[in-house]
Amino acid sequence: VGDVAGMGADLFGSYVATVLAAMVLGNYVIKDMGGSISDAFGGIGPILLPMAIAGAGIVISIIGTMLVKIKNNDAKEDQVMGALNIGNWTSIVLVAASCYALCMYMLPETMTMEFFGEGLKEVSRMSVFFATLVGLVVGAVISSVTEYYTGLGKSPILKIVHQSSTGAGTNIIAGLATGMISTFPSVILFAGAIWASYFFAGFYGVALSASAMMATTAMQLAIDAFG
């Protein structure tokens, strides 16, 4: 399998694994608080929150796809990408709003979490929301970085086209070099996201940050299907 089918299976695996990991860490949050917490879900709010974020992301992605519209069938590629970006950015903003609502509704006002080398620390539900926001922001920036390095008319692609004038060898070298360089911003962003989300809500924050980042997977896969 390749392209949409292959990526769909790959992203599904990542999507489910991320949610399950966050649920497991949510259980440890409850354990760190003495085995019971007071919330509207029988004391298992931290476990249910990752699933709620994922579910909200699916519904919002469907809404995002409905916003992807072009004026006529003769639209150029940049117009189509503009329409896709409207759906993508709208989905991200709506997921951020839903994360805030879910964190405020499903979590107790303060929680106790284990921080590596620091012992137990109190974390507010607002800090948990900030951790999810980190994931959404990083996901949005990586989306922009990807568009820059792969979009037609962008500088990296034009450089590859220019190198093609001297033969297939230089074309391949330029393509490989551009691909390797394009990973650098993403690596730095991921490292920063891990640090920031851990700062806000420990390991649970890191897991929720990843869950929020993956919440718009359906929208991202739809954009990938466009090619």
Coordinates of C-alpha atoms in Angstrom, one line a residue:
V1 CA 0.0 0.0 0.0
G2 CA 1.1 3.5 -0.6
D3 CA 0.2 7.2 -0.4
V4 CA -3.3 7.6 1.2
A5 CA -3.8 3.9 2.1
G6 CA -0.4 3.5 3.6
M7 CA -0.4 6.8 5.4
G8 CA -3.9 6.2 6.7
A9 CA -2.8 2.9 8.3
D10 CA 0.3 4.5 9.7
L11 CA -1.5 7.5 11.1
F12 CA -4.2 5.3 12.6
G13 CA -1.6 3.4 14.5
S14 CA 0.0 6.6 15.8
Y15 CA -3.4 8.1 16.6
V16 CA -4.5 5.1 18.7
A17 CA -1.1 4.6 20.4
T18 CA -1.0 8.3 21.4
V19 CA -4.5 8.2 23.0
L20 CA -3.8 4.9 24.8
A21 CA -0.5 6.3 26.2
A22 CA -2.2 9.4 27.5
M23 CA -4.9 7.3 29.1
V24 CA -2.3 5.1 30.9
L25 CA -0.6 8.3 32.2
G26 CA -4.0 9.6 33.2
N27 CA -4.3 6.6 35.5
Y28 CA -1.0 7.4 37.1
V29 CA -2.2 11.0 37.7
I30 CA -5.1 9.4 39.7
K31 CA -2.6 7.2 41.5
D32 CA -0.4 10.1 42.4
M33 CA -3.5 11.8 44.0
G34 CA -4.1 8.9 46.3
G35 CA -6.2 6.7 44.0
S36 CA -9.3 8.9 43.9
I37 CA -10.2 12.4 42.7
S38 CA -13.3 14.5 42.6
D39 CA -14.6 15.2 39.1
A40 CA -17.8 14.9 37.1
F41 CA -16.9 11.4 35.7
G42 CA -16.6 9.3 38.8
G43 CA -12.9 10.1 39.4
I44 CA -11.6 9.0 35.9
G45 CA -11.6 12.3 34.1
P46 CA -7.8 12.3 33.4
I47 CA -8.3 8.9 31.8
L48 CA -11.2 9.9 29.6
L49 CA -9.8 13.3 28.6
P50 CA -7.5 12.0 25.8
M51 CA -10.4 10.1 24.2
A52 CA -12.6 13.2 24.5
I53 CA -10.0 15.3 22.7
A54 CA -9.6 12.6 20.0
G55 CA -13.4 12.4 19.5
A56 CA -13.8 16.2 19.3
G57 CA -10.9 16.3 16.8
I58 CA -12.8 13.8 14.5
V59 CA -16.0 15.8 14.6
I60 CA -14.1 19.1 14.1
S61 CA -12.2 17.7 11.2
I62 CA -15.4 16.8 9.5
I63 CA -16.6 20.4 10.0
G64 CA -13.2 21.6 8.6
T65 CA -13.7 19.6 5.4
M66 CA -17.0 21.2 4.9
L67 CA -15.3 24.6 4.8
V68 CA -13.0 23.6 2.0
K69 CA -14.7 25.3 -1.0
I70 CA -13.5 26.8 -4.3
K71 CA -15.5 29.3 -6.4
N72 CA -15.2 27.3 -9.6
N73 CA -13.7 24.2 -11.1
D74 CA -11.0 26.3 -12.9
A75 CA -9.3 27.3 -9.7
K76 CA -5.5 27.2 -9.8
E77 CA -3.5 25.2 -7.3
D78 CA -2.7 28.1 -5.0
Q79 CA -6.4 28.8 -4.7
V80 CA -7.1 25.1 -3.9
M81 CA -4.3 25.2 -1.3
G82 CA -5.8 28.3 0.2
A83 CA -9.2 26.6 0.6
L84 CA -7.5 23.6 2.2
N85 CA -5.6 25.9 4.6
I86 CA -8.9 27.5 5.7
G87 CA -10.2 24.1 6.6
N88 CA -7.0 23.1 8.3
W89 CA -6.5 26.3 10.4
T90 CA -10.2 26.4 11.3
S91 CA -9.9 22.8 12.6
I92 CA -6.9 23.7 14.7
V93 CA -8.6 26.7 16.3
L94 CA -11.8 24.8 17.0
V95 CA -9.8 21.9 18.6
A96 CA -8.0 24.4 20.8
A97 CA -11.3 25.8 22.0
S98 CA -12.6 22.3 22.6
C99 CA -9.5 21.3 24.6
Y100 CA -10.1 24.3 26.8
A101 CA -13.7 23.4 27.4
L102 CA -12.9 19.7 28.0
C103 CA -10.0 20.5 30.4
M104 CA -12.2 22.8 32.4
Y105 CA -15.1 20.4 32.5
M106 CA -13.4 17.0 32.9
L107 CA -10.5 17.7 35.3
P108 CA -10.4 18.8 38.9
E109 CA -9.1 22.4 39.6
T110 CA -5.7 21.1 40.8
M111 CA -4.0 17.8 40.5
T112 CA -0.8 16.2 41.9
M113 CA 1.7 14.8 39.4
E114 CA 5.1 13.2 39.6
F115 CA 7.8 15.2 38.0
F116 CA 11.1 13.5 37.2
G117 CA 13.6 14.2 39.9
E118 CA 11.3 16.7 41.5
G119 CA 8.8 14.5 43.3
L120 CA 5.1 15.4 43.5
K121 CA 3.9 18.9 42.3
E122 CA 0.5 20.5 42.1
V123 CA -0.7 21.2 38.6
S124 CA -3.8 23.2 37.6
R125 CA -6.2 22.2 34.9
M126 CA -5.2 25.4 33.1
S127 CA -1.6 24.1 32.9
V128 CA -2.9 20.9 31.4
F129 CA -4.7 23.0 28.7
F130 CA -1.5 24.9 28.0
A131 CA 0.2 21.6 27.4
T132 CA -2.4 20.7 24.8
L133 CA -2.1 24.1 23.3
V134 CA 1.7 23.5 22.8
G135 CA 0.9 20.4 20.8
L136 CA -1.6 22.3 18.6
V137 CA 0.8 25.2 18.0
V138 CA 3.7 22.9 17.1
G139 CA 1.4 20.8 14.8
A140 CA 0.3 24.0 13.0
V141 CA 3.9 25.3 12.6
I142 CA 5.1 21.9 11.3
S143 CA 2.2 22.0 8.8
S144 CA 3.5 25.4 7.6
V145 CA 7.1 24.1 7.4
T146 CA 6.0 21.1 5.4
E147 CA 4.1 23.4 2.9
Y148 CA 7.2 25.6 2.6
Y149 CA 9.5 22.7 1.7
T150 CA 7.1 20.9 -0.6
G151 CA 4.8 23.5 -2.1
L152 CA 5.1 24.4 -5.8
G153 CA 6.6 27.9 -6.3
K154 CA 8.4 27.8 -2.9
S155 CA 12.1 28.5 -2.8
P156 CA 13.3 24.9 -2.0
I157 CA 11.3 23.4 -4.9
L158 CA 12.5 26.1 -7.3
K159 CA 16.1 25.3 -6.3
I160 CA 15.6 21.6 -7.1
V161 CA 14.1 22.6 -10.4
H162 CA 17.1 24.7 -11.2
Q163 CA 19.5 21.9 -10.3
S164 CA 17.6 19.7 -12.8
S165 CA 19.0 21.7 -15.7
T166 CA 22.4 20.0 -15.2
G167 CA 21.2 16.4 -15.1
A168 CA 19.4 13.8 -13.1
G169 CA 22.3 13.4 -10.7
T170 CA 22.2 16.9 -9.4
N171 CA 18.4 16.7 -9.3
I172 CA 18.6 13.7 -7.0
I173 CA 21.3 15.3 -4.8
A174 CA 19.3 18.5 -4.5
G175 CA 16.2 16.6 -3.6
L176 CA 17.9 14.5 -0.9
A177 CA 19.6 17.6 0.6
T178 CA 16.3 19.5 0.7
G179 CA 14.6 16.6 2.4
M180 CA 17.3 16.2 5.0
I181 CA 17.4 20.0 5.7
S182 CA 13.6 20.1 6.0
T183 CA 13.7 17.7 9.1
F184 CA 15.8 20.2 11.1
P185 CA 13.0 22.6 12.0
S186 CA 10.7 19.8 12.9
V187 CA 13.2 18.2 15.3
I188 CA 13.8 21.5 17.1
L189 CA 10.1 22.1 17.3
F190 CA 9.4 18.6 18.8
A191 CA 12.2 19.0 21.3
G192 CA 10.7 22.4 22.4
A193 CA 7.2 20.9 22.5
I194 CA 8.3 18.1 24.8
W195 CA 10.1 20.5 27.1
A196 CA 7.2 23.0 27.2
S197 CA 4.4 20.4 27.7
Y198 CA 6.5 18.7 30.4
F199 CA 7.0 22.0 32.1
F200 CA 3.2 22.6 32.2
A201 CA 1.9 19.2 33.2
G202 CA 4.7 16.6 33.4
F203 CA 4.5 13.4 31.5
Y204 CA 0.8 13.6 31.3
G205 CA 1.1 16.9 29.6
V206 CA 3.5 15.5 27.0
A207 CA 1.0 12.7 26.2
L208 CA -1.9 15.2 26.0
S209 CA 0.2 17.5 23.8
A210 CA 0.7 14.6 21.4
S211 CA -3.0 13.8 21.6
A212 CA -4.0 17.3 20.7
M213 CA -1.5 17.4 17.9
M214 CA -3.0 14.2 16.5
A215 CA -6.6 15.4 17.0
T216 CA -6.7 16.9 13.5
T217 CA -5.3 13.8 11.8
A218 CA -8.5 13.3 9.7
M219 CA -8.1 16.8 8.2
Q220 CA -4.4 16.2 7.6
L221 CA -5.1 12.9 5.8
A222 CA -7.8 14.6 3.7
I223 CA -5.2 17.2 2.6
D224 CA -2.7 14.5 1.8
A225 CA -5.3 12.8 -0.4
F226 CA -5.4 16.0 -2.5
G227 CA -1.7 15.4 -3.1

